[in-house]
Structures are given as C-alpha cells and as structure tokens.
CSV table of C-alpha atoms and ligand atoms in Angstrom, one decimal:
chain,number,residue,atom,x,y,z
H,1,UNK,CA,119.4,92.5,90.1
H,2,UNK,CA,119.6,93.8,94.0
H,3,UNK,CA,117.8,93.3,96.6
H,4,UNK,CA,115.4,96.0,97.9
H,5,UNK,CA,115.0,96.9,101.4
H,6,UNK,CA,112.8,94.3,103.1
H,7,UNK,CA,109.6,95.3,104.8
H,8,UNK,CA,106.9,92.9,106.8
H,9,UNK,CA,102.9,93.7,106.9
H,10,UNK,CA,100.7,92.2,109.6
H,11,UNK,CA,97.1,91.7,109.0
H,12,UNK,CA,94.7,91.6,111.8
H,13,UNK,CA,91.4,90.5,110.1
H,14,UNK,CA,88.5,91.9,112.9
H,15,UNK,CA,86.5,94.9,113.6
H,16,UNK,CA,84.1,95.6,116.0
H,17,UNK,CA,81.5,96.1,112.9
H,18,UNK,CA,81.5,96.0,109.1
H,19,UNK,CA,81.4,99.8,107.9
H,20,UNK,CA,79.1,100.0,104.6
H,21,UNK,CA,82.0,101.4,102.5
H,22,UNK,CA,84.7,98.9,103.2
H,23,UNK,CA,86.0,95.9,101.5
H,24,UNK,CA,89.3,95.3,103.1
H,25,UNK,CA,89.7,91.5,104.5
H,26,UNK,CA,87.9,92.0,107.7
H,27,UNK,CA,85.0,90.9,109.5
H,28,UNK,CA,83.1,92.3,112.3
H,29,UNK,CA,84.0,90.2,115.1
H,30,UNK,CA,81.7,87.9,117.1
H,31,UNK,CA,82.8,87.1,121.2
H,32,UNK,CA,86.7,87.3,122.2
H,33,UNK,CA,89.0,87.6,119.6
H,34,UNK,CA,91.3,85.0,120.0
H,35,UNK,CA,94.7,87.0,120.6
H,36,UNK,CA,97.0,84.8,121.7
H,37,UNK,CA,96.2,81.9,119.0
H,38,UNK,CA,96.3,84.4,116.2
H,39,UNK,CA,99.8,85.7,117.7
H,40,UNK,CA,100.9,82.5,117.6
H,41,UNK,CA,99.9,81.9,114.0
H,42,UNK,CA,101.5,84.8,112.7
H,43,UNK,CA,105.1,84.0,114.2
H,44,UNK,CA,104.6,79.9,112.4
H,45,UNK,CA,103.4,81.4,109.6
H,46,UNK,CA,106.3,84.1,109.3
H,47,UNK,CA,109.2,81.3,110.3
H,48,UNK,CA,108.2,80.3,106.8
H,49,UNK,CA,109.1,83.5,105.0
H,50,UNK,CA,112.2,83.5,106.7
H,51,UNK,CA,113.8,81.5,103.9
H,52,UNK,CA,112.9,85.2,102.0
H,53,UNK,CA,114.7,87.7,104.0
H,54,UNK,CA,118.4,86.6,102.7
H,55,UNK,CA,120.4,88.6,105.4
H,56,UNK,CA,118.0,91.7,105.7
H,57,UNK,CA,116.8,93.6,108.9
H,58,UNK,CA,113.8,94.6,108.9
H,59,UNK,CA,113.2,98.4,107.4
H,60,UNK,CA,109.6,98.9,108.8
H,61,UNK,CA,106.8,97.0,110.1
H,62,UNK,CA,103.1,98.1,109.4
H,63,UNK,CA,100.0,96.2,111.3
H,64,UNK,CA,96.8,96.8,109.4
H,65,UNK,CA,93.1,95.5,109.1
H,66,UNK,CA,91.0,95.5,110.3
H,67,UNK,CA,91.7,96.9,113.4
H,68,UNK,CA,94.7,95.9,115.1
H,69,UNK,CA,93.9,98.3,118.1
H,70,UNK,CA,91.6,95.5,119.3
H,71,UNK,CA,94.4,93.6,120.3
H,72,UNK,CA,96.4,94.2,123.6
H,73,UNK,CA,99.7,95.9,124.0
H,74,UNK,CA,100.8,92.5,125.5
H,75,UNK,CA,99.7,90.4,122.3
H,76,UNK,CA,102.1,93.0,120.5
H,77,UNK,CA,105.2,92.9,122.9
H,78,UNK,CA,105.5,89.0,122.4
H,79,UNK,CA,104.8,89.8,118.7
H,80,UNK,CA,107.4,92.0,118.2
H,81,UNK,CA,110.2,90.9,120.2
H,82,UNK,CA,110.0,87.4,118.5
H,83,UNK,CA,110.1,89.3,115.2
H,84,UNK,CA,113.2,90.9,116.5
H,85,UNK,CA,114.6,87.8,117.9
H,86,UNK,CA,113.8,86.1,114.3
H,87,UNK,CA,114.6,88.9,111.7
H,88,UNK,CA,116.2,91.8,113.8
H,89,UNK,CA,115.4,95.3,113.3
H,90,UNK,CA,117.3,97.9,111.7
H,91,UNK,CA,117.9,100.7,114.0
H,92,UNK,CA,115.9,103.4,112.4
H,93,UNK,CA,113.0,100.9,112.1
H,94,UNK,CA,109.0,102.4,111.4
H,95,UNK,CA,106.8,100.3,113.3
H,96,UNK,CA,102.7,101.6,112.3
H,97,UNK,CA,100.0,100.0,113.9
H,98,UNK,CA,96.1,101.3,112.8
H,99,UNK,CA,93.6,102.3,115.2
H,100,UNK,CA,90.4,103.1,115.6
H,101,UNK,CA,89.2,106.1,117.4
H,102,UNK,CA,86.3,104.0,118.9
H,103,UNK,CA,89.1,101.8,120.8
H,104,UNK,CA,91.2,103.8,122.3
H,105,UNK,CA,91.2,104.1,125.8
H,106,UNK,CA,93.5,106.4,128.1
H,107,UNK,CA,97.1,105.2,127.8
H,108,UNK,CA,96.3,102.8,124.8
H,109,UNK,CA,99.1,104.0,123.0
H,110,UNK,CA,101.2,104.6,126.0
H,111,UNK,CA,100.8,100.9,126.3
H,112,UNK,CA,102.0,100.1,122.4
H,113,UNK,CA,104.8,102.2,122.5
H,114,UNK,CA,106.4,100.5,125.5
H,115,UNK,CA,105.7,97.5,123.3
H,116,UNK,CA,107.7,98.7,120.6
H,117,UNK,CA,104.9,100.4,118.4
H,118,UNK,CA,106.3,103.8,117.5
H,119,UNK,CA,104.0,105.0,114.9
H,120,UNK,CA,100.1,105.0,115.1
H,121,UNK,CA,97.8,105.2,111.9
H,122,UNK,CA,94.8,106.6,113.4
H,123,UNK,CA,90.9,106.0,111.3
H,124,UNK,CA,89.7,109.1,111.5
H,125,UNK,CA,87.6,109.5,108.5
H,126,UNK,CA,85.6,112.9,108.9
H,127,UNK,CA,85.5,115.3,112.0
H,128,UNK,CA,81.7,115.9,111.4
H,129,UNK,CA,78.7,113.8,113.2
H,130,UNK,CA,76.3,113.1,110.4
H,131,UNK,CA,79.1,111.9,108.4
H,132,UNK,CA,80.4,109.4,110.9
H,133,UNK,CA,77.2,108.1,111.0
H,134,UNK,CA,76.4,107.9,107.0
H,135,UNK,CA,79.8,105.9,107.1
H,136,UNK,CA,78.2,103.9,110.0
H,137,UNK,CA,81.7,104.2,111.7
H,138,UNK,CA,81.5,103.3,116.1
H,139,UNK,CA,83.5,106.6,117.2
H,140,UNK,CA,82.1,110.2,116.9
H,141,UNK,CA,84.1,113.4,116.6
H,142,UNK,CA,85.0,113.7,120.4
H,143,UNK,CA,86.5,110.6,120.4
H,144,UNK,CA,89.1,111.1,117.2
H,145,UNK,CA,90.1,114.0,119.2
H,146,UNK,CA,91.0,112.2,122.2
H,147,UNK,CA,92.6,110.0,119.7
H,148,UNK,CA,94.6,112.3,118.7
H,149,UNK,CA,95.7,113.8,122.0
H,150,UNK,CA,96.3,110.0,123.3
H,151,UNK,CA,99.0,110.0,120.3
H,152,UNK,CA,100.5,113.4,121.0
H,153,UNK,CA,101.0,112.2,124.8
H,154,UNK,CA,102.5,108.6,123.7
H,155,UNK,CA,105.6,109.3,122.8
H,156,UNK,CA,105.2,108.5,119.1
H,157,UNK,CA,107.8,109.1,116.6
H,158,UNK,CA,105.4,110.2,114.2
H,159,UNK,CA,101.3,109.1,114.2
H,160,UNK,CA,98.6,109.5,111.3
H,161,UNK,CA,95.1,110.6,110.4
H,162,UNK,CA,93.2,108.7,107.9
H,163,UNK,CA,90.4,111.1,106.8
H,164,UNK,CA,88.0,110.4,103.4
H,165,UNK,CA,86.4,113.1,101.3
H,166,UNK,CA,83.7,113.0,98.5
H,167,UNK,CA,81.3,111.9,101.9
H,168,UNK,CA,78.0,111.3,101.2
H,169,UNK,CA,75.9,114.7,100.5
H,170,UNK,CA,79.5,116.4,101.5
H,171,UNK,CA,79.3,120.3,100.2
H,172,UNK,CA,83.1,121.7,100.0
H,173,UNK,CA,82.4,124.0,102.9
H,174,UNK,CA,81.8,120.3,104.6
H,175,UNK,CA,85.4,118.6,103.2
H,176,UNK,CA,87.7,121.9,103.6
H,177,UNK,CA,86.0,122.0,107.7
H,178,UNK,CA,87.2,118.6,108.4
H,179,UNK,CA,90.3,119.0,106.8
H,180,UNK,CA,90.6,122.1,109.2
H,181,UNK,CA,89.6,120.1,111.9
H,182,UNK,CA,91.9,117.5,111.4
H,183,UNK,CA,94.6,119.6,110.7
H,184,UNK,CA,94.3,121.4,114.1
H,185,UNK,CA,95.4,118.1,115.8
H,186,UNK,CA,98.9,119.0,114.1
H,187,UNK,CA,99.3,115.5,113.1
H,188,UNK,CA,102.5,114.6,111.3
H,189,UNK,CA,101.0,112.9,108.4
H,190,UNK,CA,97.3,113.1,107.0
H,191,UNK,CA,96.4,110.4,104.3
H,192,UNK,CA,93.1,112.0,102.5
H,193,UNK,CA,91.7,109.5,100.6
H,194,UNK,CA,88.5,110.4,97.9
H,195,UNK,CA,85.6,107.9,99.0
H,196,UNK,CA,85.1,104.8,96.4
H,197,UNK,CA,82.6,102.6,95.9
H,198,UNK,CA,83.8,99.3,96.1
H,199,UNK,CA,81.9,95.8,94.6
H,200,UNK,CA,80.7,93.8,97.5
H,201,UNK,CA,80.1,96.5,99.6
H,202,UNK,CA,76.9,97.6,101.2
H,203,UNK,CA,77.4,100.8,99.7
H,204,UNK,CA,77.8,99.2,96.4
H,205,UNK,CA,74.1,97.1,96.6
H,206,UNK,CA,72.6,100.5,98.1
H,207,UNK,CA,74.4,104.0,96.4
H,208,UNK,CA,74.6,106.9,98.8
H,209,UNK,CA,74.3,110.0,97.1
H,210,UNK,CA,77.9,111.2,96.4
H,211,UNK,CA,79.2,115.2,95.8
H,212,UNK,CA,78.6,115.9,91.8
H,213,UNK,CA,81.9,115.5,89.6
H,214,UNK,CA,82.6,119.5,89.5
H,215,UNK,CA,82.1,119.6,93.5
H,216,UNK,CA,84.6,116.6,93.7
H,217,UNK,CA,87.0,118.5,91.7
H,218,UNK,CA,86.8,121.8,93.5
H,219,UNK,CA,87.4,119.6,96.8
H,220,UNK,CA,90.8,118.2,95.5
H,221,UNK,CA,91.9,121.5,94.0
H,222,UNK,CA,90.6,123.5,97.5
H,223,UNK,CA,92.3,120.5,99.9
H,224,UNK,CA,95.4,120.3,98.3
H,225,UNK,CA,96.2,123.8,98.4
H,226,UNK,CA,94.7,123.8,102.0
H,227,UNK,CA,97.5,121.4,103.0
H,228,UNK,CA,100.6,122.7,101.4
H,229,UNK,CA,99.6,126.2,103.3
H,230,UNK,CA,99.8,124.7,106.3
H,231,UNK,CA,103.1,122.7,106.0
H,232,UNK,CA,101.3,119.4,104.3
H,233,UNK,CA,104.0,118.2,101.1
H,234,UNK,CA,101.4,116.0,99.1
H,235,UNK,CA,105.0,112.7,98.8
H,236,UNK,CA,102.0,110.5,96.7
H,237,UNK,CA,98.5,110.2,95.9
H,238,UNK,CA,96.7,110.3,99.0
H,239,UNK,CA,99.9,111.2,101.5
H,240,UNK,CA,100.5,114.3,103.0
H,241,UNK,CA,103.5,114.8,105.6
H,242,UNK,CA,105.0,117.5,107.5
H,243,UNK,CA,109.1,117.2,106.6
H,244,UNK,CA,110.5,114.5,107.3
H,245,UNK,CA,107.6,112.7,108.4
H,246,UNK,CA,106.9,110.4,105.5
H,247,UNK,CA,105.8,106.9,105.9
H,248,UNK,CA,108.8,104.5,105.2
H,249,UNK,CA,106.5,101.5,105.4
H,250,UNK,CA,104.4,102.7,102.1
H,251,UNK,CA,107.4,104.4,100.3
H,252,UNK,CA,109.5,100.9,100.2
H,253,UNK,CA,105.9,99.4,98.7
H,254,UNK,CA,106.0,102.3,96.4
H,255,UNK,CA,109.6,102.4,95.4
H,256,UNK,CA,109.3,98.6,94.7
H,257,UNK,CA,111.0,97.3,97.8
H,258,UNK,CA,110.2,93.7,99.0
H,259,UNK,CA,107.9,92.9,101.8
H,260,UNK,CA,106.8,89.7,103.9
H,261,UNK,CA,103.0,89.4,104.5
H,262,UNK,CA,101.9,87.5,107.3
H,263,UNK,CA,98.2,87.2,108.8
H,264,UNK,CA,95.0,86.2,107.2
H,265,UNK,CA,95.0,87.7,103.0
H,266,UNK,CA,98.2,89.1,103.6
H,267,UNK,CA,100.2,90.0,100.6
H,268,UNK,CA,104.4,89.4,100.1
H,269,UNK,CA,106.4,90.4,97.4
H,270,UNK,CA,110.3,88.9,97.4
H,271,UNK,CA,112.9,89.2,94.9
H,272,UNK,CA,114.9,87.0,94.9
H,273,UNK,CA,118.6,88.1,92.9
H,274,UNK,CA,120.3,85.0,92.6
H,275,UNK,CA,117.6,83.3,90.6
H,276,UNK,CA,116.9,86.4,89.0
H,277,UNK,CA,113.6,86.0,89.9
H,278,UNK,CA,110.4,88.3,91.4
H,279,UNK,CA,107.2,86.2,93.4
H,280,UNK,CA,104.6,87.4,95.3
H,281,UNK,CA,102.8,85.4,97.8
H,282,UNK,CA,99.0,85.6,99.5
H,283,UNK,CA,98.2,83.8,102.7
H,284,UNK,CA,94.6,82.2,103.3
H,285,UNK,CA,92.0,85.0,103.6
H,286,UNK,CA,89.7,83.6,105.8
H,287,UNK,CA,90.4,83.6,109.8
H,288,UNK,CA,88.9,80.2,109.7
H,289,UNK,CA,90.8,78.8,107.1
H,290,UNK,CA,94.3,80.9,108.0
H,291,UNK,CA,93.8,79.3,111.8
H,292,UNK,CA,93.0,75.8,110.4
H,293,UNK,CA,96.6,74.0,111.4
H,294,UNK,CA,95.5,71.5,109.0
H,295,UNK,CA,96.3,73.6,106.1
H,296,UNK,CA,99.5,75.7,105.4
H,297,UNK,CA,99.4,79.6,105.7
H,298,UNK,CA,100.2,80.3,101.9
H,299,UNK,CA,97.4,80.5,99.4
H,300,UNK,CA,98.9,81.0,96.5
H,301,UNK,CA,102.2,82.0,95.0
H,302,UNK,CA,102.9,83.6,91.6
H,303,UNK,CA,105.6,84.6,89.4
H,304,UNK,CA,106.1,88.4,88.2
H,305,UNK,CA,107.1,87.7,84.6
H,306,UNK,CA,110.4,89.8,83.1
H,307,UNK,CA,107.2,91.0,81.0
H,308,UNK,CA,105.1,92.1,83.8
H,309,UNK,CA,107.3,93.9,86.0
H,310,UNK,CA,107.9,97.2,84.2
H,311,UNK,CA,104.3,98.2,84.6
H,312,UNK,CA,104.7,96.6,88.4
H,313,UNK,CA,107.3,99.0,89.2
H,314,UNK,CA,105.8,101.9,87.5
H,315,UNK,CA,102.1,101.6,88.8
H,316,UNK,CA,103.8,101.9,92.4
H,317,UNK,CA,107.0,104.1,91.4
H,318,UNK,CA,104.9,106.8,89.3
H,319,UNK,CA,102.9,107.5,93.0
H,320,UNK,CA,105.3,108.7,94.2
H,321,UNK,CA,105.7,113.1,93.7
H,322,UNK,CA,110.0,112.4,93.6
H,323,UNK,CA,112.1,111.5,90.6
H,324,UNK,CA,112.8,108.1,89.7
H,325,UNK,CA,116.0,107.1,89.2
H,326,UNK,CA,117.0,104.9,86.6
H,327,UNK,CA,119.4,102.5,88.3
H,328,UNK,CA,116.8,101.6,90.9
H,329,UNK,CA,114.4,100.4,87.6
H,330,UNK,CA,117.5,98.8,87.0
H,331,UNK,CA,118.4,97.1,90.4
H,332,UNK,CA,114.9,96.0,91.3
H,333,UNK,CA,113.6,95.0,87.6
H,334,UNK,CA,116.5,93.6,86.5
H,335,UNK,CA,115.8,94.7,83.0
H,336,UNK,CA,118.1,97.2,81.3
H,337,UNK,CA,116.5,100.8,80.5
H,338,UNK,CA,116.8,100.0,77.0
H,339,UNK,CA,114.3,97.2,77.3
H,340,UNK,CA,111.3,100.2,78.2
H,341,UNK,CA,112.3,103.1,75.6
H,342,UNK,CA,109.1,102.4,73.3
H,343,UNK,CA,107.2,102.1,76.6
H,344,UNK,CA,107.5,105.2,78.0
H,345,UNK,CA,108.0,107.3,74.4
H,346,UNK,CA,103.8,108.3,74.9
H,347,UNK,CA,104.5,109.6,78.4
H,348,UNK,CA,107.1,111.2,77.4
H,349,UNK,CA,105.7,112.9,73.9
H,350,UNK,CA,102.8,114.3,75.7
H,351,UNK,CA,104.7,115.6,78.6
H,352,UNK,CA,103.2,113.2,81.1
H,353,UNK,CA,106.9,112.1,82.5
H,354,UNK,CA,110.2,114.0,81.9
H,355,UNK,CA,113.3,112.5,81.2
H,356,UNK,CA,116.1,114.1,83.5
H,357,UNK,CA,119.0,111.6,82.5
H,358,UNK,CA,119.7,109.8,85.4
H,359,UNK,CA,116.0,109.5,86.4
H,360,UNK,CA,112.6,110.2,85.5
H,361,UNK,CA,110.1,112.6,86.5
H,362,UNK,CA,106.2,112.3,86.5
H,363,UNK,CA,104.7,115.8,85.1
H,364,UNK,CA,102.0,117.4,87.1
H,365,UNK,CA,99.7,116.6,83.9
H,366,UNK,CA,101.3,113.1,84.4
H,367,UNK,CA,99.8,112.6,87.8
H,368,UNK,CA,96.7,114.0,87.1
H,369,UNK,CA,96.2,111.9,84.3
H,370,UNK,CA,98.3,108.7,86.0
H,371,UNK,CA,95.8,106.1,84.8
H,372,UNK,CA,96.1,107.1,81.4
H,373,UNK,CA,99.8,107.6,81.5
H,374,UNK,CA,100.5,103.6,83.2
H,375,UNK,CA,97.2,102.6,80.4
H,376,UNK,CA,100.0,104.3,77.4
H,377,UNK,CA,102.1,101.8,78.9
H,378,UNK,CA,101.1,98.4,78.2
W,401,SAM,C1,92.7,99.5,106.0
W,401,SAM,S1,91.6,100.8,106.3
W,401,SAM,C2,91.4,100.5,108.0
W,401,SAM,C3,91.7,101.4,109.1
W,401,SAM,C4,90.9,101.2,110.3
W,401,SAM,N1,90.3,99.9,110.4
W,401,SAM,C5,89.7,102.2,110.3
W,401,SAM,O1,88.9,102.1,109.5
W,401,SAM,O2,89.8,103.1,111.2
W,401,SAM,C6,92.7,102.2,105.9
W,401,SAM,C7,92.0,103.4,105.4
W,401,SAM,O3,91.5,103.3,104.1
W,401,SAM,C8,90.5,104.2,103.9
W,401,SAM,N2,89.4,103.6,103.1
W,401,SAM,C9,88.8,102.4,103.4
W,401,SAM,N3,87.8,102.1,102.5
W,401,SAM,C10,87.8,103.1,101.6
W,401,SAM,C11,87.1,103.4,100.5
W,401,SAM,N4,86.1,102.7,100.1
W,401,SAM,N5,87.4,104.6,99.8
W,401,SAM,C12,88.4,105.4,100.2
W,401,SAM,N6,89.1,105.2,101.3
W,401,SAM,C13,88.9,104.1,102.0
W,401,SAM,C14,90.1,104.7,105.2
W,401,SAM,O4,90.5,106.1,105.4
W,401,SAM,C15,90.8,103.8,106.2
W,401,SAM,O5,91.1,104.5,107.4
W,402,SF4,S1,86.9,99.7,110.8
W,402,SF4,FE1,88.2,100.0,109.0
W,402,SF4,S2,88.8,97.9,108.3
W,402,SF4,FE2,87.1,97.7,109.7
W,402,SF4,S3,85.3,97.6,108.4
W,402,SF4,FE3,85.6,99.8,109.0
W,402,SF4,S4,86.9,100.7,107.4
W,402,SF4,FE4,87.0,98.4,107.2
C-alpha cells in the first residue's frame, strides 16, 4: 500500500439564502457571519488531522459550501498561510474557492488571489432570467457576466463555471443558449451538471415541472457535442476542460487520493500504509455544534473494510474518461488484481470496461450505463 497524494477541503457552511434545489450543508445566514471565529476553528480543528498527512505537502486545496465568497480576502490570507506554515504547499499547488455571482464585487477576486486563491469555481447555473429565478438563485444574468470578467481580470490560473441543465420547463433551444452563453466567457473549465431532485429539499416537498425523459436526452447528446466543438474534453461526468485545465482538486478525489476535511460536515479520507489501513472521517455538521468548543470537531470516524474498497475505488476511478492503471488499484487498495477478477468479469463480458493489460478502460457503453456497470460489481 502507498500513499496517495494528499488533498484538504474547507467547508464554509452559509449562504445568503437557501436555493429550493439544494441540499448541500448550508444554511442561509442570519446577521454577520462570524469570520474570524470560524477561521480560527478550522486551523484547531485541522491541527488535529495533522497526525494524517505523514510527510505530504499539500496537492490542492478546494473551499466549498455554501459560499465561501461571503468571507473576506483577509479571513483567507490568515487561512492559508497558517495552512502553509502547518502542512506546506507543493509548488504546483490548485487552490479553488466557490463563488457566487450575487457576491462579487469589483476586485473580489483581485483580493483572493493576492491571498493565495488561484482558482475560482464560479455558481453560475443558467445564463437565462426566468430560470435564475425558478432556481430562486440572488444573482441574474448581468451579474455572472461580471463574474466572469472579474475572473478573467484576476489573474487566475484557471477559474470555473458551474451551470445546471434539465431547468424547470427548459426546451433544448433553452439548455444549448446557455451553454452558448456560458461558453462565450471562454472559461477554462465548465462543470454541467443535470438538475436532481434531492430529499429534503423544497423542490422535493413541491416538484417543478422538469424537461420530459426524451428532451433530457437530446440535451446531453446536443451539449456534449456542443462542448467538444468548441475545445471542451468531457475528463468525467459532469467536467469539461479546455487542455490542460482540469481540476486537480476533484481528480485526486477521483483517482482515490487522500484528503483532510475541515469545516462544519466536512468529509476526510486517509490511508494510512503502515497499518495497512483506509478511514474516513466527518466533522460536526451543524455550525452550532462544529463551533461548540465543548465538543471535538470529529463526528464520526469509520473504517473502509479490505471488502469495501474495491467498489470505493471504482465508483470514483470509473468517472473518470482516462485509463485506469492497475498498479494504482494496487497502491491505493492494497489488494492484489487477482483479488477483483470475478468482479469485473460482467463489465468486461458486456464490453462495459476493456482490459488493456496494464490498466483498464471504461467503454463508452460503460459510462453511459455506469450505474449498472459499479451495480454488476457488488
Ligand atoms: C456546492 S454547490 C455550491 C456552489 C455555490 N454555493 C453556488 O451555488 O453558487 C456546487 C454546484 O453543485 C451544483 N448543484 C447543486 N445542487 C444541485 C442539484 N440538486 N442538482 C444538480 N446540481 C446541483 C450547482 O451547479 C452548484 O454550483
Ligand atoms: S448558494 Fe449554493 S450552496 Fe447555497 S443554497 Fe444555493 S446552491 Fe446551495
């Protein structure tokens, strides 16, 4: 067993209102949010991971939410150099905050980068009114523009649009115009996401009315190809990048690298070689209960059993568009290939993965049908 390439995820748990659709940890916020407290938590509460990091620097850093534009630039300087001071960086290091279009000012970003933010995730969702407003988001179409100038101005490595499709009522005319749209920023990366209804969401107690199944479909088929014309390489699911312009902080997730988790229901996963061992940690979800110094940060910590984590690494490996190789299922499972032969042996009879000797190869068919190829598997 070896150890992976270490990440570290930052949750910042407010927004400036619920939207109907989401059911990420956050919660619209009510008064100040307390910045400098929560900063403060997240460096006690990361001095102890640092038992976990075992001689790593840190590969990438992502801040999500809620929305972690809501705090300052300041808030993220004393952040990140303690981090530095603590863990270090390694040279190349991606550090992605999220934003929301609805709080970003002029020189925002400037602000983030001279922190030591150099990548910027940026909530777009749709480029169209009425859909903004059926997603009850706070920003309307001028303002992801600005957004997106404000990143182009920054000096960014790289920034991101988020944009959802299969929008209430959307037609395809509506999904391929705001793919357009978006695309006319020139952004390096574009995450497309289709819209889902989550549980214990307000779009879950009251259903919009959502695109038909075959409109859904022509969307995907129409979108994808809409992206690869204009320089878009589809690297997983949902993520679309101009070359060379991936996102390191999801590809060490999905190639089964290790990560820290600090913040308010933020997830870790650490292997740890010597004990030939995988865990995975949560912290306390609540801001509340995460800020109480009376209790500690973690909320629970489990085991990934030498059962479980063949399906662990292929749910997150088999996103991924590029080969797999074997010795990294090696390395990071700890289990020998021969240990998964009957597992894969569906996939492979109905051409869902290919075996290509050193590595394996999901199929076209295969990541069309991916929940039914990682279902063949257990
Ligand atoms: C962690 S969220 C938060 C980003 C930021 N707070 C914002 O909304 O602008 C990251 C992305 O997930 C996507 N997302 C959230 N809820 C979704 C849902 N129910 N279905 C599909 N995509 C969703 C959105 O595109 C969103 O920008
Ligand atoms: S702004 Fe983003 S994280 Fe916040 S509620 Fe809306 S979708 Fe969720």
């Amino acid at each position: 067993m070896k150890l992976p390439p270490l990440s570290l995820y930052i949750h910042v748990p407010w927004c400036v209102q619920k939207c109907p659709y989401c059911d990420f940890n956050s919660h619209g916020k009510k008064g100040d949010i307390p910045e400098a407290e929560y900063v403060q938590h997240l460096l006690d509460d990361l001095k102890q991971d640092l038992q976990y990091v075992q001689g790593r620097k840190l590969h990438s850093i992502f801040v999500g939410g809620g929305t972690p534009s809501l705090l300052s630039a300041d808030a993220y300087k004393r952040l990140l150099d303690e981090i530095d001071f603590l863990i270090g960086f390694e040279q190349d290091i991606e550090i992605t905050l999220e934003a929301n279009p609805g709080t970003v000012e002029k020189d925002r970003f400037k602000h983030y980068v001279e922190a030591g933010i150099n990548r910027i995730s940026i909530g777009v969702q749709s480029m169209q009114s009425d859909k903004l407003k059926a997603l009850g988001r706070i920003h309307d179409e001028q303002e992801a523009v600005n957004a997106a100038l404000e990143a182009h101005l920054a000096g960014l490595n790289s920034f991101n649009l988020d944009l959802m499709h299969g929008l209430p009522d959307q037609s395809l005319d509506d999904a391929l115009g705001d793919l357009s749209a978006a695309i006319a920023l020139n952004p390096p990366h574009l995450s497309w996401y289709q819209l889902t209804i989550e549980p214990n969401t307000q779009f879950a107690s009251k259903p919009p009315k959502l695109p038909e199944d075959d409109i859904l479909w022509d969307i995907q088929e129409h979108g994808q190809a809409l992206l690869a014309e204009q320089g878009y390489e589809q690297y997983e699911i949902s993520g679309y990048a101009k070359k060379g312009f991936q996102c390191r902080h999801n590809l060490n997730y999905w190639r089964f690298g290790d990560y820290l988790g600090i913040g308010c229901g933020a997830h870790g996963k650490i292997t740890l070689p010597q004990q030939n061992r995988i865990i995975r940690t949560a912290k306390i979800k609540h801001p509340r209960g995460y800020m109480d110094l009376t209790k500690p940060y973690l909320d629970s910590m489990w085991e990934v059993t030498e059962e479980e984590r063949p399906f662990e690494f292929f749910m997150n490996r088999f996103r991924l568009q590029e080969p797999c190789p074997k010795q990294e299922f090696i390395d990071f499972t700890g289990l020998k290939v021969e240990t998964i032969n009957t597992m894969l042996q569906n996939g492979l009879d109905k051409q869902l993965i290919e075996d290509l000797g050193h590595s394996w190869l999901v199929t076209n068919k295969g990541h069309r049908y991916l929940n039914d190829l990682l279902e063949s598997m257990v």
